[in-house]
Every structure is written in C-alpha cells, then in structure tokens.
Amino acid sequence: MLINFKFKNFRSFKNETVLSMQATKDDSFKGLNTFFVKDGLLPADENELLKSVVLYGPNASGKSNVLKGLRYMQSAVILSSIIIPRSKIQENETFAFCADCEKKDSMYEVDFIQNDVFYRYGFVVNDGKVVKEYLFKRVERLVNVFDREQNSIELNGVSKEATKLIRLDSRTLFLSIARIYVLSPDLMKAILDTMTWFEKLLIVFEETVNSFSMYEQNNNKYRNEALQIMKMADLGIKDFKVYREDITAPDFGFNSLLQIEQNSNGLKKIDLKTIFNVYDEHGKQVGEKEYLMLRQSDFNSEGTKKLMFYLGWILHSLDEGRVLLLDELDSKLHLLLADYILKSYNSISKNMKNAQLISTAHNLMLMDGDMRRDQIYFTAKNEIGISSLHSLSDYKNVRKNDLFSKKYLLGFYSSVPDFNRE
C-alpha cells in the first residue's frame, strides 16, 4: 500500500510536491473510504490511509504528470540495470521552463508498506546520473537499510571492506541490481520487499497495453465480474471472450500495439470477441452476432472499449489489494459508471484487501459524491508554467457538507482556467 509519494523537478513540477494517502482527522466515511494499517507500522495518529484519491485541474495543469512521476520512478527501479542503448535514469525529464533546471537535482521518494513492514525508498538524479539513493525501514524507529552517495554505498551491518566489492554504475540504481549480491537475510528481505512493491504497482494510461488477457485469469473470475458490470451498464453485450490470432508478415501493418500479445508461442493479435443477441420484429431472440472490439471497432462505442481496457486492471487491483494509478477515470465513461468504479474502492465488501486507486478526472459530480476532503486533489499551473498540487483538506473554511464542485467552479480552490485573462 502507498502512504506518500514525493517528487521534485519533474516535467511541469519544479518544486517539491507530495501526494499523500494518509487520512486527515476528518471523520467522514471513516472505515469506508479509509482503512487502518496494522498496529505498530505507523505512529498511532498516522495509521489511517485513504482507499482512493482523485486529481482535478485544468487541461495541461499537471494532473497526469503526478502519475507519470511515479511511473518514471517505477520504470527506473525495474529497468535501470538495462543501460544499452540508454538507461532509464538518463530518461529523467526535468522542469522544462527553467534556464538551469536540467542541471539541478530531481528527487523521487515513496513511503509504502509491504509484507507488514514500513519502508521509505528514494533516489536523486542529476544529468542522467544517480546522485543519492536510500532505503529505510521502520523497526520501532526508522533504520537505514542502505545509503548511497554517488558511487559509494553503505549497507546496514556490512563492513566497509565488504561494500567495496559492490560495483555501482552512475546510470543504475543499486536497488535494480542488489539481487545479484550475496547479502544478509534482513537486507535481502528489505530489498526484495521494495522491488516487489514496485513490480506490483499498476499504472494505466490509455496507451497502456490492454488488459484483455486478464479476463482469463482465476478460472475466468475477472471475465465473469466484468460481464456483470457490463450488464448493469446496459451495454447490450450478452457475452465476450478473448480472441487470439497468429501474426503473419503481411499482417504487421495493423494499427495499434494495443492489439499485440507476446507469449511462449510468439506474437499474437489479441482482441475481445463481443457477442450480441439478434431479435426478430416481435422482439424474440433468433440468433447471435459476434464483433471484434478493436478490429471491428464501429460496433462498440469508445466508452465500451475504454471500459474493457480498464476493467481488467481494476478487477485485478481489487482482487489482490494492489495500488492502481488510472489516468482519466471518467473520460468516455458515463458518470454513473465512473462513480461505480470509484465506489468499488471506497467499499468494504468490494475492496476487502484495501486496494488503492489514484486517478485523474474532469467530471466534477464525482467530487460531490461520497468523498472526503482529503481524497480530492487539485493541480494548478502558474504564469511561468510551474504546476502545484494541493488537497482540498489544505484549504481553510471548507465544510464537509459543502458543494465542492460549485466552489471549485467559482474559483475558491484556485484551480480553474481563467478565460477572462488577456
């Protein structure tokens, strides 16, 4: 589970920015939209976490960049050991509208819980090189697991002579390569817990490879759950199944990488075959028709296609208690459908493993649903292009029964486009 994500000098965010999943003292929807972590993992007054957070703001204000910041951190952790042709560390994107920001440090840090242990992991990069990297865990107090400065590292319980055997590359995070070394069980557990947390983190943008194959997992459990949701949404789809087809050389011109799956049998085209009932003029069912969702795209709406792209990830997250970052939750989806997804996370029965959802959105009516003030974030961009991120709970004189959307549109939260400015 995620507690805090902190970053600095990334894309439109020049200054240190924090997205927190820690609940405030607001008692709204306590135990429904929030959950308590195991005793001892966090201080008693900080052990309540949020199940969901939604980010609002004008176009190009930086909403998606918050998600992209954590996506960059994840990719750097998992892939920075691959330095040919280019390391992920070298792909760091600093704040663009600053004369010298390319030469300044970028920082990324997460607080999280994995296997009932609190961890804090972070790194600092500058000009494509690792400047600092560290990992802490809480055992009654914060204990340093390892601390790296440039290409020098200290590991808890390991002598300086032994650490000299560790070869560090300025383009690679130690966390990415630590598993190749023989370390103590305690050190290795902390490192593996941290790697596992990043590997299980789900970050989904519209261009992300689709989740169609997930519908076959757990004896079609996700498929059956998705079908129930589709029927509730009245999409007209009777059934669906995953469809695969071999790729031959002449086929390679089809239009989207979203349709490619690689497995032990090579590359396959993957799609969903949606099944509709056919009726006669008296309303009696007389047959069925099948349409491929992607290749025969005119027969399914853009909203239906997006729902089927996202539902696999959503159901997977809820089933396993994973953190899911989802860009544009409400884009192309009916308000009630987007609200249903949000409420599934803010639920005891549907979210029994305390999965967390972090999403961007534009539909303000989601803001006025059963949401706490600390679950609503706003992004804004100033006149020189610097984005900022603030929780609704940061603002004074905001009551829990306020109509948040109305005050937002009136500019109370300083995060709406100003069309009167010349």
PDB file of N, CA and C in Angstrom, residues 230-290:
ATOM      1  N   MET A 230     -20.881  -5.000 -17.101  1.00  0.00           N
ATOM      2  CA  MET A 230     -21.349  -4.612 -18.429  1.00  0.00           C
ATOM      3  C   MET A 230     -22.862  -4.725 -18.542  1.00  0.00           C
ATOM      4  N   LYS A 231     -23.426  -5.741 -17.920  1.00  0.00           N
ATOM      5  CA  LYS A 231     -24.883  -5.899 -17.956  1.00  0.00           C
ATOM      6  C   LYS A 231     -25.564  -4.820 -17.128  1.00  0.00           C
ATOM      7  N   MET A 232     -24.977  -4.467 -15.979  1.00  0.00           N
ATOM      8  CA  MET A 232     -25.531  -3.383 -15.166  1.00  0.00           C
ATOM      9  C   MET A 232     -25.479  -2.061 -15.923  1.00  0.00           C
ATOM     10  N   ALA A 233     -24.412  -1.879 -16.719  1.00  0.00           N
ATOM     11  CA  ALA A 233     -24.262  -0.652 -17.502  1.00  0.00           C
ATOM     12  C   ALA A 233     -25.119  -0.654 -18.757  1.00  0.00           C
ATOM     13  N   ASP A 234     -25.806  -1.765 -19.022  1.00  0.00           N
ATOM     14  CA  ASP A 234     -26.733  -1.883 -20.150  1.00  0.00           C
ATOM     15  C   ASP A 234     -26.035  -1.593 -21.481  1.00  0.00           C
ATOM     16  N   LEU A 235     -24.903  -2.266 -21.699  1.00  0.00           N
ATOM     17  CA  LEU A 235     -24.140  -2.065 -22.928  1.00  0.00           C
ATOM     18  C   LEU A 235     -24.656  -2.911 -24.084  1.00  0.00           C
ATOM     19  N   GLY A 236     -25.577  -3.810 -23.807  1.00  0.00           N
ATOM     20  CA  GLY A 236     -26.138  -4.641 -24.863  1.00  0.00           C
ATOM     21  C   GLY A 236     -25.302  -5.850 -25.216  1.00  0.00           C
ATOM     22  N   ILE A 237     -24.189  -6.043 -24.522  1.00  0.00           N
ATOM     23  CA  ILE A 237     -23.311  -7.177 -24.804  1.00  0.00           C
ATOM     24  C   ILE A 237     -23.759  -8.369 -23.971  1.00  0.00           C
ATOM     25  N   LYS A 238     -24.079  -9.465 -24.653  1.00  0.00           N
ATOM     26  CA  LYS A 238     -24.523 -10.676 -23.957  1.00  0.00           C
ATOM     27  C   LYS A 238     -23.354 -11.416 -23.321  1.00  0.00           C
ATOM     28  N   ASP A 239     -22.234 -11.450 -24.028  1.00  0.00           N
ATOM     29  CA  ASP A 239     -21.074 -12.203 -23.554  1.00  0.00           C
ATOM     30  C   ASP A 239     -19.846 -11.703 -24.303  1.00  0.00           C
ATOM     31  N   PHE A 240     -18.675 -12.102 -23.849  1.00  0.00           N
ATOM     32  CA  PHE A 240     -17.449 -11.799 -24.585  1.00  0.00           C
ATOM     33  C   PHE A 240     -16.412 -12.859 -24.256  1.00  0.00           C
ATOM     34  N   LYS A 241     -15.429 -12.973 -25.117  1.00  0.00           N
ATOM     35  CA  LYS A 241     -14.328 -13.904 -24.881  1.00  0.00           C
ATOM     36  C   LYS A 241     -13.073 -13.358 -25.544  1.00  0.00           C
ATOM     37  N   VAL A 242     -11.943 -13.766 -25.002  1.00  0.00           N
ATOM     38  CA  VAL A 242     -10.660 -13.327 -25.549  1.00  0.00           C
ATOM     39  C   VAL A 242     -10.404 -14.052 -26.867  1.00  0.00           C
ATOM     40  N   TYR A 243      -9.966 -13.278 -27.847  1.00  0.00           N
ATOM     41  CA  TYR A 243      -9.723 -13.823 -29.194  1.00  0.00           C
ATOM     42  C   TYR A 243      -8.260 -13.585 -29.561  1.00  0.00           C
ATOM     43  N   ARG A 244      -7.597 -14.624 -30.037  1.00  0.00           N
ATOM     44  CA  ARG A 244      -6.206 -14.516 -30.468  1.00  0.00           C
ATOM     45  C   ARG A 244      -6.060 -15.047 -31.890  1.00  0.00           C
ATOM     46  N   GLU A 245      -5.075 -14.454 -32.582  1.00  0.00           N
ATOM     47  CA  GLU A 245      -4.813 -14.880 -33.962  1.00  0.00           C
ATOM     48  C   GLU A 245      -3.329 -14.709 -34.241  1.00  0.00           C
ATOM     49  N   ASP A 246      -2.750 -15.639 -34.961  1.00  0.00           N
ATOM     50  CA  ASP A 246      -1.333 -15.550 -35.307  1.00  0.00           C
ATOM     51  C   ASP A 246      -1.063 -14.308 -36.145  1.00  0.00           C
ATOM     52  N   ILE A 247       0.126 -13.765 -35.969  1.00  0.00           N
ATOM     53  CA  ILE A 247       0.564 -12.639 -36.790  1.00  0.00           C
ATOM     54  C   ILE A 247       1.470 -13.181 -37.888  1.00  0.00           C
ATOM     55  N   THR A 248       1.132 -12.867 -39.099  1.00  0.00           N
ATOM     56  CA  THR A 248       1.984 -13.229 -40.231  1.00  0.00           C
ATOM     57  C   THR A 248       2.596 -11.959 -40.781  1.00  0.00           C
ATOM     58  N   ALA A 249       3.642 -12.103 -41.563  1.00  0.00           N
ATOM     59  CA  ALA A 249       4.370 -10.933 -42.066  1.00  0.00           C
ATOM     60  C   ALA A 249       3.469  -9.900 -42.736  1.00  0.00           C
ATOM     61  N   PRO A 250       2.552 -10.290 -43.628  1.00  0.00           N
ATOM     62  CA  PRO A 250       1.703  -9.283 -44.270  1.00  0.00           C
ATOM     63  C   PRO A 250       0.751  -8.593 -43.291  1.00  0.00           C
ATOM     64  N   ASP A 251       0.507  -9.237 -42.113  1.00  0.00           N
ATOM     65  CA  ASP A 251      -0.427  -8.665 -41.149  1.00  0.00           C
ATOM     66  C   ASP A 251       0.164  -7.515 -40.360  1.00  0.00           C
ATOM     67  N   PHE A 252       1.491  -7.327 -40.458  1.00  0.00           N
ATOM     68  CA  PHE A 252       2.129  -6.479 -39.474  1.00  0.00           C
ATOM     69  C   PHE A 252       1.787  -5.003 -39.608  1.00  0.00           C
ATOM     70  N   GLY A 253       0.901  -4.681 -40.513  1.00  0.00           N
ATOM     71  CA  GLY A 253       0.539  -3.287 -40.659  1.00  0.00           C
ATOM     72  C   GLY A 253      -0.658  -2.850 -39.865  1.00  0.00           C
ATOM     73  N   PHE A 254      -1.206  -3.707 -38.990  1.00  0.00           N
ATOM     74  CA  PHE A 254      -2.412  -3.271 -38.282  1.00  0.00           C
ATOM     75  C   PHE A 254      -2.070  -2.145 -37.327  1.00  0.00           C
ATOM     76  N   ASN A 255      -3.096  -1.408 -36.905  1.00  0.00           N
ATOM     77  CA  ASN A 255      -2.869  -0.030 -36.488  1.00  0.00           C
ATOM     78  C   ASN A 255      -2.524   0.213 -35.036  1.00  0.00           C
ATOM     79  N   SER A 256      -2.459  -0.779 -34.169  1.00  0.00           N
ATOM     80  CA  SER A 256      -2.226  -0.449 -32.772  1.00  0.00           C
ATOM     81  C   SER A 256      -1.454  -1.534 -32.052  1.00  0.00           C
ATOM     82  N   LEU A 257      -0.433  -1.123 -31.308  1.00  0.00           N
ATOM     83  CA  LEU A 257       0.305  -2.064 -30.475  1.00  0.00           C
ATOM     84  C   LEU A 257      -0.560  -2.613 -29.355  1.00  0.00           C
ATOM     85  N   LEU A 258      -1.689  -1.958 -29.105  1.00  0.00           N
ATOM     86  CA  LEU A 258      -2.603  -2.459 -28.090  1.00  0.00           C
ATOM     87  C   LEU A 258      -3.132  -3.836 -28.461  1.00  0.00           C
ATOM     88  N   GLN A 259      -3.009  -4.210 -29.711  1.00  0.00           N
ATOM     89  CA  GLN A 259      -3.562  -5.484 -30.168  1.00  0.00           C
ATOM     90  C   GLN A 259      -2.531  -6.613 -30.159  1.00  0.00           C
ATOM     91  N   ILE A 260      -1.312  -6.355 -29.697  1.00  0.00           N
ATOM     92  CA  ILE A 260      -0.253  -7.363 -29.744  1.00  0.00           C
ATOM     93  C   ILE A 260      -0.055  -7.989 -28.366  1.00  0.00           C
ATOM     94  N   GLU A 261       0.078  -9.301 -28.341  1.00  0.00           N
ATOM     95  CA  GLU A 261       0.435 -10.017 -27.121  1.00  0.00           C
ATOM     96  C   GLU A 261       1.581 -10.953 -27.446  1.00  0.00           C
ATOM     97  N   GLN A 262       2.563 -10.996 -26.553  1.00  0.00           N
ATOM     98  CA  GLN A 262       3.675 -11.917 -26.744  1.00  0.00           C
ATOM     99  C   GLN A 262       3.580 -13.023 -25.705  1.00  0.00           C
ATOM    100  N   ASN A 263       3.589 -14.260 -26.141  1.00  0.00           N
ATOM    101  CA  ASN A 263       3.592 -15.396 -25.225  1.00  0.00           C
ATOM    102  C   ASN A 263       4.579 -16.442 -25.721  1.00  0.00           C
ATOM    103  N   SER A 264       4.536 -17.618 -25.127  1.00  0.00           N
ATOM    104  CA  SER A 264       5.513 -18.659 -25.473  1.00  0.00           C
ATOM    105  C   SER A 264       5.406 -19.106 -26.929  1.00  0.00           C
ATOM    106  N   ASN A 265       4.276 -18.830 -27.554  1.00  0.00           N
ATOM    107  CA  ASN A 265       4.077 -19.216 -28.955  1.00  0.00           C
ATOM    108  C   ASN A 265       4.366 -18.076 -29.922  1.00  0.00           C
ATOM    109  N   GLY A 266       4.995 -17.007 -29.415  1.00  0.00           N
ATOM    110  CA  GLY A 266       5.329 -15.877 -30.268  1.00  0.00           C
ATOM    111  C   GLY A 266       4.314 -14.757 -30.165  1.00  0.00           C
ATOM    112  N   LEU A 267       4.323 -13.868 -31.156  1.00  0.00           N
ATOM    113  CA  LEU A 267       3.416 -12.730 -31.160  1.00  0.00           C
ATOM    114  C   LEU A 267       2.024 -13.136 -31.637  1.00  0.00           C
ATOM    115  N   LYS A 268       1.026 -12.601 -30.956  1.00  0.00           N
ATOM    116  CA  LYS A 268      -0.363 -12.863 -31.322  1.00  0.00           C
ATOM    117  C   LYS A 268      -1.120 -11.542 -31.382  1.00  0.00           C
ATOM    118  N   LYS A 269      -2.073 -11.489 -32.276  1.00  0.00           N
ATOM    119  CA  LYS A 269      -3.068 -10.419 -32.220  1.00  0.00           C
ATOM    120  C   LYS A 269      -4.072 -10.798 -31.149  1.00  0.00           C
ATOM    121  N   ILE A 270      -4.364  -9.883 -30.248  1.00  0.00           N
ATOM    122  CA  ILE A 270      -5.319 -10.176 -29.185  1.00  0.00           C
ATOM    123  C   ILE A 270      -6.456  -9.164 -29.248  1.00  0.00           C
ATOM    124  N   ASP A 271      -7.655  -9.653 -29.063  1.00  0.00           N
ATOM    125  CA  ASP A 271      -8.842  -8.811 -29.158  1.00  0.00           C
ATOM    126  C   ASP A 271      -9.907  -9.408 -28.244  1.00  0.00           C
ATOM    127  N   LEU A 272     -11.020  -8.726 -28.127  1.00  0.00           N
ATOM    128  CA  LEU A 272     -12.185  -9.278 -27.445  1.00  0.00           C
ATOM    129  C   LEU A 272     -13.277  -9.516 -28.469  1.00  0.00           C
ATOM    130  N   LYS A 273     -13.839 -10.701 -28.453  1.00  0.00           N
ATOM    131  CA  LYS A 273     -14.976 -11.008 -29.315  1.00  0.00           C
ATOM    132  C   LYS A 273     -16.242 -10.761 -28.501  1.00  0.00           C
ATOM    133  N   THR A 274     -16.962  -9.705 -28.855  1.00  0.00           N
ATOM    134  CA  THR A 274     -18.192  -9.367 -28.133  1.00  0.00           C
ATOM    135  C   THR A 274     -19.383 -10.016 -28.828  1.00  0.00           C
ATOM    136  N   ILE A 275     -20.304 -10.520 -28.023  1.00  0.00           N
ATOM    137  CA  ILE A 275     -21.438 -11.301 -28.538  1.00  0.00           C
ATOM    138  C   ILE A 275     -22.743 -10.576 -28.219  1.00  0.00           C
ATOM    139  N   PHE A 276     -23.553 -10.349 -29.238  1.00  0.00           N
ATOM    140  CA  PHE A 276     -24.829  -9.648 -29.107  1.00  0.00           C
ATOM    141  C   PHE A 276     -25.976 -10.576 -29.520  1.00  0.00           C
ATOM    142  N   ASN A 277     -27.115 -10.424 -28.875  1.00  0.00           N
ATOM    143  CA  ASN A 277     -28.320 -11.139 -29.303  1.00  0.00           C
ATOM    144  C   ASN A 277     -28.912 -10.477 -30.541  1.00  0.00           C
ATOM    145  N   VAL A 278     -29.521 -11.266 -31.400  1.00  0.00           N
ATOM    146  CA  VAL A 278     -30.252 -10.772 -32.568  1.00  0.00           C
ATOM    147  C   VAL A 278     -31.730 -11.114 -32.374  1.00  0.00           C
ATOM    148  N   TYR A 279     -32.622 -10.137 -32.623  1.00  0.00           N
ATOM    149  CA  TYR A 279     -34.060 -10.322 -32.383  1.00  0.00           C
ATOM    150  C   TYR A 279     -34.849 -10.142 -33.684  1.00  0.00           C
ATOM    151  N   ASP A 280     -36.014 -10.791 -33.738  1.00  0.00           N
ATOM    152  CA  ASP A 280     -36.897 -10.560 -34.880  1.00  0.00           C
ATOM    153  C   ASP A 280     -37.774  -9.353 -34.586  1.00  0.00           C
ATOM    154  N   GLU A 281     -38.686  -9.061 -35.507  1.00  0.00           N
ATOM    155  CA  GLU A 281     -39.507  -7.851 -35.378  1.00  0.00           C
ATOM    156  C   GLU A 281     -40.463  -7.912 -34.191  1.00  0.00           C
ATOM    157  N   HIS A 282     -40.641  -9.100 -33.598  1.00  0.00           N
ATOM    158  CA  HIS A 282     -41.521  -9.238 -32.438  1.00  0.00           C
ATOM    159  C   HIS A 282     -40.745  -9.234 -31.119  1.00  0.00           C
ATOM    160  N   GLY A 283     -39.435  -8.996 -31.202  1.00  0.00           N
ATOM    161  CA  GLY A 283     -38.607  -8.961 -30.003  1.00  0.00           C
ATOM    162  C   GLY A 283     -38.159 -10.312 -29.514  1.00  0.00           C
ATOM    163  N   LYS A 284     -38.325 -11.344 -30.326  1.00  0.00           N
ATOM    164  CA  LYS A 284     -37.903 -12.689 -29.946  1.00  0.00           C
ATOM    165  C   LYS A 284     -36.466 -12.917 -30.421  1.00  0.00           C
ATOM    166  N   GLN A 285     -35.636 -13.474 -29.507  1.00  0.00           N
ATOM    167  CA  GLN A 285     -34.262 -13.745 -29.891  1.00  0.00           C
ATOM    168  C   GLN A 285     -34.222 -14.858 -30.939  1.00  0.00           C
ATOM    169  N   VAL A 286     -33.511 -14.562 -32.029  1.00  0.00           N
ATOM    170  CA  VAL A 286     -33.434 -15.544 -33.116  1.00  0.00           C
ATOM    171  C   VAL A 286     -31.994 -15.934 -33.446  1.00  0.00           C
ATOM    172  N   GLY A 287     -31.042 -15.347 -32.750  1.00  0.00           N
ATOM    173  CA  GLY A 287     -29.654 -15.694 -33.045  1.00  0.00           C
ATOM    174  C   GLY A 287     -28.681 -14.789 -32.313  1.00  0.00           C
ATOM    175  N   GLU A 288     -27.426 -14.845 -32.733  1.00  0.00           N
ATOM    176  CA  GLU A 288     -26.364 -14.045 -32.128  1.00  0.00           C
ATOM    177  C   GLU A 288     -25.456 -13.493 -33.218  1.00  0.00           C
ATOM    178  N   LYS A 289     -24.787 -12.375 -32.902  1.00  0.00           N
ATOM    179  CA  LYS A 289     -23.757 -11.838 -33.784  1.00  0.00           C
ATOM    180  C   LYS A 289     -22.514 -11.557 -32.949  1.00  0.00           C
ATOM    181  N   GLU A 290     -21.360 -11.758 -33.570  1.00  0.00           N
ATOM    182  CA  GLU A 290     -20.092 -11.546 -32.890  1.00  0.00           C
ATOM    183  C   GLU A 290     -19.303 -10.455 -33.606  1.00  0.00           C
TER     184      GLU A 290
END
